[in-house]
Short mmCIF file of C-alpha atoms in Angstrom, two decimals:
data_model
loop_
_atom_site.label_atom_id
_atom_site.label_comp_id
_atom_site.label_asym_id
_atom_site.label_seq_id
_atom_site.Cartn_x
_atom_site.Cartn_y
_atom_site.Cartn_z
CA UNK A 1 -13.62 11.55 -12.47
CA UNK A 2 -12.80 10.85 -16.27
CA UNK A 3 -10.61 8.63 -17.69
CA UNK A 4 -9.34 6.50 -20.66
CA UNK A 5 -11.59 3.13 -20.92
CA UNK A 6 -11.39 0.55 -23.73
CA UNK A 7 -15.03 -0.36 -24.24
CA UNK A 8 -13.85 -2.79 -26.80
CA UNK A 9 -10.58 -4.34 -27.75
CA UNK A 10 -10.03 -2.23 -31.34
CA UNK A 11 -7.08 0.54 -33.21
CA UNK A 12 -6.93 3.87 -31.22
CA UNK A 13 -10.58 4.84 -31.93
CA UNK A 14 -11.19 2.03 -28.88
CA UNK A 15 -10.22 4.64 -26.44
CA UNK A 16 -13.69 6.41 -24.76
CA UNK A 17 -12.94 9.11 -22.25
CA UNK A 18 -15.84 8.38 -20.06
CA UNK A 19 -16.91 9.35 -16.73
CA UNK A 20 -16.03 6.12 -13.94
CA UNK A 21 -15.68 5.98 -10.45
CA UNK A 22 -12.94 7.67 -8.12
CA UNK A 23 -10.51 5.13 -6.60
CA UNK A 24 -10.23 4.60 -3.15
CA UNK A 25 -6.47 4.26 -1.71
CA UNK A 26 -6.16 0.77 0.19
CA UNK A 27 -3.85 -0.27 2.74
CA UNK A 28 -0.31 0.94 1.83
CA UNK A 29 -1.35 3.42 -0.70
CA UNK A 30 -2.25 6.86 -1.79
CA UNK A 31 -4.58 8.16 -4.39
CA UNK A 32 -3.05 11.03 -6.93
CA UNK A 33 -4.18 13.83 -8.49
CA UNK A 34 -2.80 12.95 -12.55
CA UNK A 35 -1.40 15.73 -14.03
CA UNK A 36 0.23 13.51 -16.73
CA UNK A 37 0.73 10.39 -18.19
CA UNK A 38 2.66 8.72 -20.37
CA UNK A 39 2.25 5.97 -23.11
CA UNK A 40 3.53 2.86 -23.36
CA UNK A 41 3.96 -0.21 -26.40
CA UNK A 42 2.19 -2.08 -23.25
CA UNK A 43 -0.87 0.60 -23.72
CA UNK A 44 -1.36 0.04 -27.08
CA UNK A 45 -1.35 -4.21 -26.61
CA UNK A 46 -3.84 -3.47 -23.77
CA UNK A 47 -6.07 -1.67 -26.07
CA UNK A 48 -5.47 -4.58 -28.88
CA UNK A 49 -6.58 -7.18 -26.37
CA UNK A 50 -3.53 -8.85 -26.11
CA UNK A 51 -2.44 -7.48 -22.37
CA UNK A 52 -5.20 -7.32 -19.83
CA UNK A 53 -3.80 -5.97 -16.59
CA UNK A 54 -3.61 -8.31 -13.86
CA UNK A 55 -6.82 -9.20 -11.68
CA UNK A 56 -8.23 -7.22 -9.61
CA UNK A 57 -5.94 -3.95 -10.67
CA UNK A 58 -7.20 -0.65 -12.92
CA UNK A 59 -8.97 -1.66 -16.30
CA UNK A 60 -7.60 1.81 -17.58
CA UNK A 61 -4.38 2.35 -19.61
CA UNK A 62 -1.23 3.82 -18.49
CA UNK A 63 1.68 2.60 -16.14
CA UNK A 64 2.85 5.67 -14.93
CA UNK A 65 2.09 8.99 -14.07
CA UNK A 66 2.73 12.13 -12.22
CA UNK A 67 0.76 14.24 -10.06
CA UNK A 68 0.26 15.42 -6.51
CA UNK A 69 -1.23 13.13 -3.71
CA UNK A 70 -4.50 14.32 -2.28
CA UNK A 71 -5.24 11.28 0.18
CA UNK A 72 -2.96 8.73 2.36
CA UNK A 73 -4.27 5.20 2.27
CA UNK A 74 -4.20 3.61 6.11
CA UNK A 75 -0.39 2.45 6.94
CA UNK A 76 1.10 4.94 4.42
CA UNK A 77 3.97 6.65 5.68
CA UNK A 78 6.61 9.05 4.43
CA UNK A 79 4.56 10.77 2.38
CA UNK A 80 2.00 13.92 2.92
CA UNK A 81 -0.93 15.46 1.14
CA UNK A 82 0.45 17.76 -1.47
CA UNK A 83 3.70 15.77 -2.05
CA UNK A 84 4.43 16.14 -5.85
CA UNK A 85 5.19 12.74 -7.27
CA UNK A 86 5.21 10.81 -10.10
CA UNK A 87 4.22 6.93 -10.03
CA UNK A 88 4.71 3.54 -11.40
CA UNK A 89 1.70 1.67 -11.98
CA UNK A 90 -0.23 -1.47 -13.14
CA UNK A 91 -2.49 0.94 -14.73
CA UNK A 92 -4.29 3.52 -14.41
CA UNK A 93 -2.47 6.45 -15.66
CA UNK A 94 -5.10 7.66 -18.20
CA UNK A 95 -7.50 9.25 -15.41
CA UNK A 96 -7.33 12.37 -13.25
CA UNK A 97 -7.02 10.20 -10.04
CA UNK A 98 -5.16 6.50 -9.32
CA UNK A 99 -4.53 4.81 -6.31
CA UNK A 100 -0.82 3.97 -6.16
CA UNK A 101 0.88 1.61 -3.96
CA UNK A 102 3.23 3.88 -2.00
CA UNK A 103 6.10 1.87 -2.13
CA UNK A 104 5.53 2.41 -6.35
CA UNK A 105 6.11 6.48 -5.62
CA UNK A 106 9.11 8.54 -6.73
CA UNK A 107 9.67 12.36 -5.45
CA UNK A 108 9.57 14.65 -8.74
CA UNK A 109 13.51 14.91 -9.36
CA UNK A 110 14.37 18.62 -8.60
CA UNK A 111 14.87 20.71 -11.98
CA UNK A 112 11.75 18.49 -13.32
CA UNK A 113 8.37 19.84 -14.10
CA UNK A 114 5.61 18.05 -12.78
CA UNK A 115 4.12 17.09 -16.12
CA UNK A 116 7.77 16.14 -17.67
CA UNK A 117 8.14 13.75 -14.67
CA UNK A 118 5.39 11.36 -16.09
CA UNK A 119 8.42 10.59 -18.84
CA UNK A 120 10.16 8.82 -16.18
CA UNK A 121 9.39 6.09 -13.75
CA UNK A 122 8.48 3.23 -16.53
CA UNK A 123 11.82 3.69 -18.32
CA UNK A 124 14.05 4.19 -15.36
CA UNK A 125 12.56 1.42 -13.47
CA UNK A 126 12.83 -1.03 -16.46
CA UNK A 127 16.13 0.08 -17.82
CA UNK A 128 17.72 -0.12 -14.31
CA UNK A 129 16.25 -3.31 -13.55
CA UNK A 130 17.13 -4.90 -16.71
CA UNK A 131 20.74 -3.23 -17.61
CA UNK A 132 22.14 -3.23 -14.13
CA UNK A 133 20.22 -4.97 -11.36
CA UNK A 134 19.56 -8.11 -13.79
CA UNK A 135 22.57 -7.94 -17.05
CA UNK A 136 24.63 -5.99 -14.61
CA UNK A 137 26.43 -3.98 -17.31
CA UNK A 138 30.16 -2.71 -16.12
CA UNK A 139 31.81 0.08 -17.00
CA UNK A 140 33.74 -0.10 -20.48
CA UNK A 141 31.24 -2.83 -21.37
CA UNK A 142 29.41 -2.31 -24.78
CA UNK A 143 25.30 -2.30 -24.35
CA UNK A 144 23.62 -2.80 -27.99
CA UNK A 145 20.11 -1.11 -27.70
CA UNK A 146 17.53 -1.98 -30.25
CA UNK A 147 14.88 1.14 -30.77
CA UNK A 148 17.58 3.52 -29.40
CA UNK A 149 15.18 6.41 -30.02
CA UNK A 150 12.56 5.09 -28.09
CA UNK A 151 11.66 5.89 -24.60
CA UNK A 152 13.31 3.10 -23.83
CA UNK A 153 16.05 3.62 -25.79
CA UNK A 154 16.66 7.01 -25.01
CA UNK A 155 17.08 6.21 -21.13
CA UNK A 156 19.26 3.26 -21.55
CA UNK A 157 21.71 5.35 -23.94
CA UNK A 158 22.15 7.88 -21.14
CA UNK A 159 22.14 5.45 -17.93
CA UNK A 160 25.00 3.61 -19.75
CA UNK A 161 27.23 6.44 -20.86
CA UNK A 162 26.88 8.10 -17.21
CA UNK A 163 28.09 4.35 -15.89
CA UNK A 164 31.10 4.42 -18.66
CA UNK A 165 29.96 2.17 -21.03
CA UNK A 166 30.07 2.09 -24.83
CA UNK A 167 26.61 2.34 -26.15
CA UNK A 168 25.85 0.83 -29.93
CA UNK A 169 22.16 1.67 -30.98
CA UNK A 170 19.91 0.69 -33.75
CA UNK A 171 17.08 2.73 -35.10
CA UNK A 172 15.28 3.40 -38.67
CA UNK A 173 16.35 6.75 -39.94
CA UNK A 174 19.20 8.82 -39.71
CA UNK A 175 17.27 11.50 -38.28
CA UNK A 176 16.45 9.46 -34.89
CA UNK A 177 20.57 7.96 -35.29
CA UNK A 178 21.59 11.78 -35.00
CA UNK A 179 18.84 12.46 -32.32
CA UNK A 180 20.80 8.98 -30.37
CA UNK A 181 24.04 10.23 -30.81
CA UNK A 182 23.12 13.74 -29.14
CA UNK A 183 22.03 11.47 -26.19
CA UNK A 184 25.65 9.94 -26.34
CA UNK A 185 25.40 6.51 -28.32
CA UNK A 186 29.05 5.91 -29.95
CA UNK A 187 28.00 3.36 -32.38
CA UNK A 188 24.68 4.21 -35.05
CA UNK A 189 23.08 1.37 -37.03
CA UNK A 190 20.03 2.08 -39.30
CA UNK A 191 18.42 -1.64 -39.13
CA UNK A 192 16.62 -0.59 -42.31
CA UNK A 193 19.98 -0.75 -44.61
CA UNK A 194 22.66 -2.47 -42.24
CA UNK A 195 23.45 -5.36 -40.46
CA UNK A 196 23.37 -4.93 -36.91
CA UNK A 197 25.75 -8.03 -36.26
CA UNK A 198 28.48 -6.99 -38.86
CA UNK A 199 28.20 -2.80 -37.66
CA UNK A 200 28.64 -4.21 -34.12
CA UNK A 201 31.48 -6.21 -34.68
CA UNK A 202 33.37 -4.36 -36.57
CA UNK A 203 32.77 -1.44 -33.87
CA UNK A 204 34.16 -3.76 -31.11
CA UNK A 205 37.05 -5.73 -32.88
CA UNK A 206 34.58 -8.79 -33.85
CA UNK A 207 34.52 -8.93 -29.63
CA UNK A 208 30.04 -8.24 -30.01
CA UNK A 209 27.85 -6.41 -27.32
CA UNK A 210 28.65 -7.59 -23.56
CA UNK A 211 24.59 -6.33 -22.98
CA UNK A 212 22.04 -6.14 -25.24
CA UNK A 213 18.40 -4.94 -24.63
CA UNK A 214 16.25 -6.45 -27.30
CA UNK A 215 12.42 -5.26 -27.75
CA UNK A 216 12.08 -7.72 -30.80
CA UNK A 217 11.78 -11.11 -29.67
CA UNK A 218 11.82 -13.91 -31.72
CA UNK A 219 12.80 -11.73 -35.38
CA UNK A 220 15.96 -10.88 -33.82
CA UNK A 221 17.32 -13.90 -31.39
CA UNK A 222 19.52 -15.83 -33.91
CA UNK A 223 21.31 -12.50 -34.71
CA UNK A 224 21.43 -11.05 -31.23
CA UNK A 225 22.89 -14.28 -30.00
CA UNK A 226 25.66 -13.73 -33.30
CA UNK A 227 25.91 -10.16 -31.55
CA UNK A 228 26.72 -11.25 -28.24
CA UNK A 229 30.75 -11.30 -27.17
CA UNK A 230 31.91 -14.09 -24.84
CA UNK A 231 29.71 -14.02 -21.38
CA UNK A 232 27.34 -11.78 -23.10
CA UNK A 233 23.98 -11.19 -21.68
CA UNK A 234 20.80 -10.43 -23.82
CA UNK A 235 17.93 -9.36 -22.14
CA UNK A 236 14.66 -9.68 -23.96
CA UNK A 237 11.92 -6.61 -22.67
CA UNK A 238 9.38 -7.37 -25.74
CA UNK A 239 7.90 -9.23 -28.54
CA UNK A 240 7.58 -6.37 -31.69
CA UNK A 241 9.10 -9.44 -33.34
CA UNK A 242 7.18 -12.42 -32.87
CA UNK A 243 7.42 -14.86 -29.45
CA UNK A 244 8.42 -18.12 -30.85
CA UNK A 245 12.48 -18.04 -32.26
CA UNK A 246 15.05 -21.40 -32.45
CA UNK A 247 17.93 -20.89 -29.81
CA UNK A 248 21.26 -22.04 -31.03
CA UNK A 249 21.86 -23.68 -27.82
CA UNK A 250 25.48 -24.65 -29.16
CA UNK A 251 26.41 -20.73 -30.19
CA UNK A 252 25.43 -19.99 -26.21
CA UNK A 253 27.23 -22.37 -24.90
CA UNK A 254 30.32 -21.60 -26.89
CA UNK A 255 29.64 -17.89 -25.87
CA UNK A 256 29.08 -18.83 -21.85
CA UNK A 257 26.10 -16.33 -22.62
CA UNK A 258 23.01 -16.13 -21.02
CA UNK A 259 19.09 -14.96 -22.52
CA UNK A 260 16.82 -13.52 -20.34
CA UNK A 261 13.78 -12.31 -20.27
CA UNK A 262 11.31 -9.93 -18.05
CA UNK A 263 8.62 -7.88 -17.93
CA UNK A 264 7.69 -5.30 -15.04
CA UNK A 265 4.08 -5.22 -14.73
CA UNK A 266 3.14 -8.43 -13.60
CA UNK A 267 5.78 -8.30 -11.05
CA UNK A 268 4.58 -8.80 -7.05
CA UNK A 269 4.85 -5.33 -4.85
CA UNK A 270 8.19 -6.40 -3.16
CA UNK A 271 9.91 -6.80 -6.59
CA UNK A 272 8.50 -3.28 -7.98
CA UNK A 273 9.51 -1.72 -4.70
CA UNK A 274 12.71 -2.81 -4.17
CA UNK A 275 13.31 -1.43 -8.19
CA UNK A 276 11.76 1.71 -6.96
CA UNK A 277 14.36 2.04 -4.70
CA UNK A 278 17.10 1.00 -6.58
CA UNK A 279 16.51 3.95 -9.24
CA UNK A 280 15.71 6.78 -6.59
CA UNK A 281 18.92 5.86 -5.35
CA UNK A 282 21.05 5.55 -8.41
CA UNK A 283 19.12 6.93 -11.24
CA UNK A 284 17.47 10.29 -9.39
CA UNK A 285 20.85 11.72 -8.88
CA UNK A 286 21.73 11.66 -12.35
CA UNK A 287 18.39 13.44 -13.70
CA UNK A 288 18.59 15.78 -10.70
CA UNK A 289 22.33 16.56 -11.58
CA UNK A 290 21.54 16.51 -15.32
CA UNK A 291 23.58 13.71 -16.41
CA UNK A 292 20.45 11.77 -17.48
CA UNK A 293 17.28 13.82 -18.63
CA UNK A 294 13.55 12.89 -20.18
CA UNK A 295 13.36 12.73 -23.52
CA UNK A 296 9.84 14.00 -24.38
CA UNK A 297 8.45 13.90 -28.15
CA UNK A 298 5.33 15.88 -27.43
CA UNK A 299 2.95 16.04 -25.13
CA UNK A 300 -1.42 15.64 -26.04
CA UNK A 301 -4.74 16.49 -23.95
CA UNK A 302 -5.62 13.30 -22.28
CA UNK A 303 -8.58 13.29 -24.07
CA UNK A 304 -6.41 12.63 -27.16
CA UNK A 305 -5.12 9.21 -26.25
CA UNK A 306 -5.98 7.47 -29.54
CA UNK A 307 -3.99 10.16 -31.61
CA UNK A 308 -1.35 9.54 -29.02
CA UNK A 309 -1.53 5.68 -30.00
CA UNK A 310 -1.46 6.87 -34.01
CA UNK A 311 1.96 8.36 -33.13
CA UNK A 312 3.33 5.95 -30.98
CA UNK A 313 1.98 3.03 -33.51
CA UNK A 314 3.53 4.92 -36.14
CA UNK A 315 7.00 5.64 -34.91
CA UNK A 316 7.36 9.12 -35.55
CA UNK A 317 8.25 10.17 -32.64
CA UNK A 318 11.56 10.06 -30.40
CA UNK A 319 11.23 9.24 -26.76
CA UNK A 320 8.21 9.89 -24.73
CA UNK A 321 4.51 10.90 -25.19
CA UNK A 322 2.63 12.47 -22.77
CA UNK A 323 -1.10 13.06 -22.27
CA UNK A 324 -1.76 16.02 -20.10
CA UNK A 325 -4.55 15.04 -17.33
CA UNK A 326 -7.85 18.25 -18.03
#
């Protein structure tokens, strides 16, 4: 088979479609036929050097996918040859084939094509587990998202308006504000020229963000803490913004707010199945029913990864980008 291999840590032009060895399913798992993958901030570190996937796991780029299963690994059950699915992975995704764990598979959502399903599992399974399994946002709670035209951002507006909640985004241009607030975000803040803490207050009655998902880090955790109402909970998902930040352990305590912070890929099995589970069972009802849909920016030939990077790297895009599998 072909896939997406990083020869050398580098910019885009690092990524070599190059001929490598099928994967063979192992216990518990089934290998897929990739019709599509999507990219990731985590794809682009990966290629940089900075985020080798864990030992023993894919060298290739790409945490999720979607595709058809040609093979069962031994012990797999509930699934069948032909089954059209799309995947959450350690990597892998930039190939025609990957071996998936099958407790990591998702059914395509019904009124889904097979190659717009690839838009899915990674954002689903981290905005779920983040917003509501971990932050545990309520109804008529405000959620601030940072990058609300994201991928990201995108699924987190829509998973929190279908749950009742007010939704307060930031983004750079009024062009990808107006592409949020089709998605349903009530409150639009272009970080460029405003002040995320003063917009958000003065949207919630100085009461600040019960949630907020921050993909900044360390440039933003003074002000997000400022941004946080009493028992707020901000939940850190990346580092765009540097990893070292001073905590104003006095503002949190006055606040009874708590900082967290995850990531999904590293996770054990367990942990990524029983998230799995969690969004089949909440989250697939909503895209099925068409509450909650992909957002896709445009889709590229696999073979195109490193323009796919340019884009991504660039942010011109809103929500997803997909590389079609050849």
């Amino acid at each position: 088979m072909h896939a997406i291999t990083i020869p050398e840590p580098g910019g885009p032009e690092a990524l070599v479609w190059a001929e490598v060895p099928d994967p063979v399913p192992g216990e518990g798992e089934v290998l897929v036929e990739v019709a599509a993958g999507a990219v990731n901030r985590a794809d682009v570190l990966q290629r940089q050097g900075f985020y080798d996937p864990p030992p023993g796991t894919s060298p290739y780029p790409g945490l999720e996918c979607a595709g058809r299963i040609t093979a069962l690994g031994p012990g797999v059950a509930g699934w069948s040859v032909g089954d059209e699915v799309c995947a959450l992975l350690v990597g892998g995704g930039y190939a025609q084939r990957v071996a998936v764990p099958a407790a990591q598979l998702l059914p395509v959502p019904k009124g889904v094509d097979l190659a717009t399903a690839a838009a899915l599992p990674e954002v689903a399974c981290t905005v779920w587990s983040n917003i509501f399994m971990i932050a545990h946002l309520r109804p008529g709670e405000t959620l601030l998202v940072h990058g609300g035209a994201s991928g990201i951002g995108t699924m987190a507006i829509q998973l929190a308006k279908a749950v009742g909640a007010k939704v307060a985004v930031t983004a750079g241009s009024p062009e990808k504000l107006a592409r949020c607030a089709e998605l349903g975000a009530d409150v639009l803040i272009d970080y460029r020229t405003q002040d995320f803490v003063e917009e958000l207050r003065a949207a919630t009655d100085g009461a600040g963000a019960d949630v907020i998902l921050d993909i900044m880090g360390a440039k933003y955790l003074d002000r997000n803490i400022r941004a946080l109402a009493v028992n707020g909970r901000l939940v850190v998902i990346g580092l765009q913004g540097g990893v070292k930040g001073e905590l104003n352990l006095g503002a949190l305590l006055a606040k009874r707010a708590a900082v967290m912070a995850t990531t999904l890929r590293a996770r054990p099995l367990q942990e990524k199945a029983a998230i799995v589970a969690a969004v089949r069972e909440h989250v697939w009802p909503l895209v099925e029913g068409g509450t909650v849909r992909p957002v896709v920016d445009r889709t590229l030939p696999m073979q195109e990864a490193a323009e796919a990077h340019r884009v991504l790297e660039s942010g011109a895009h809103v929500g997803k980008i997909l590389l079609l599998a050849p």
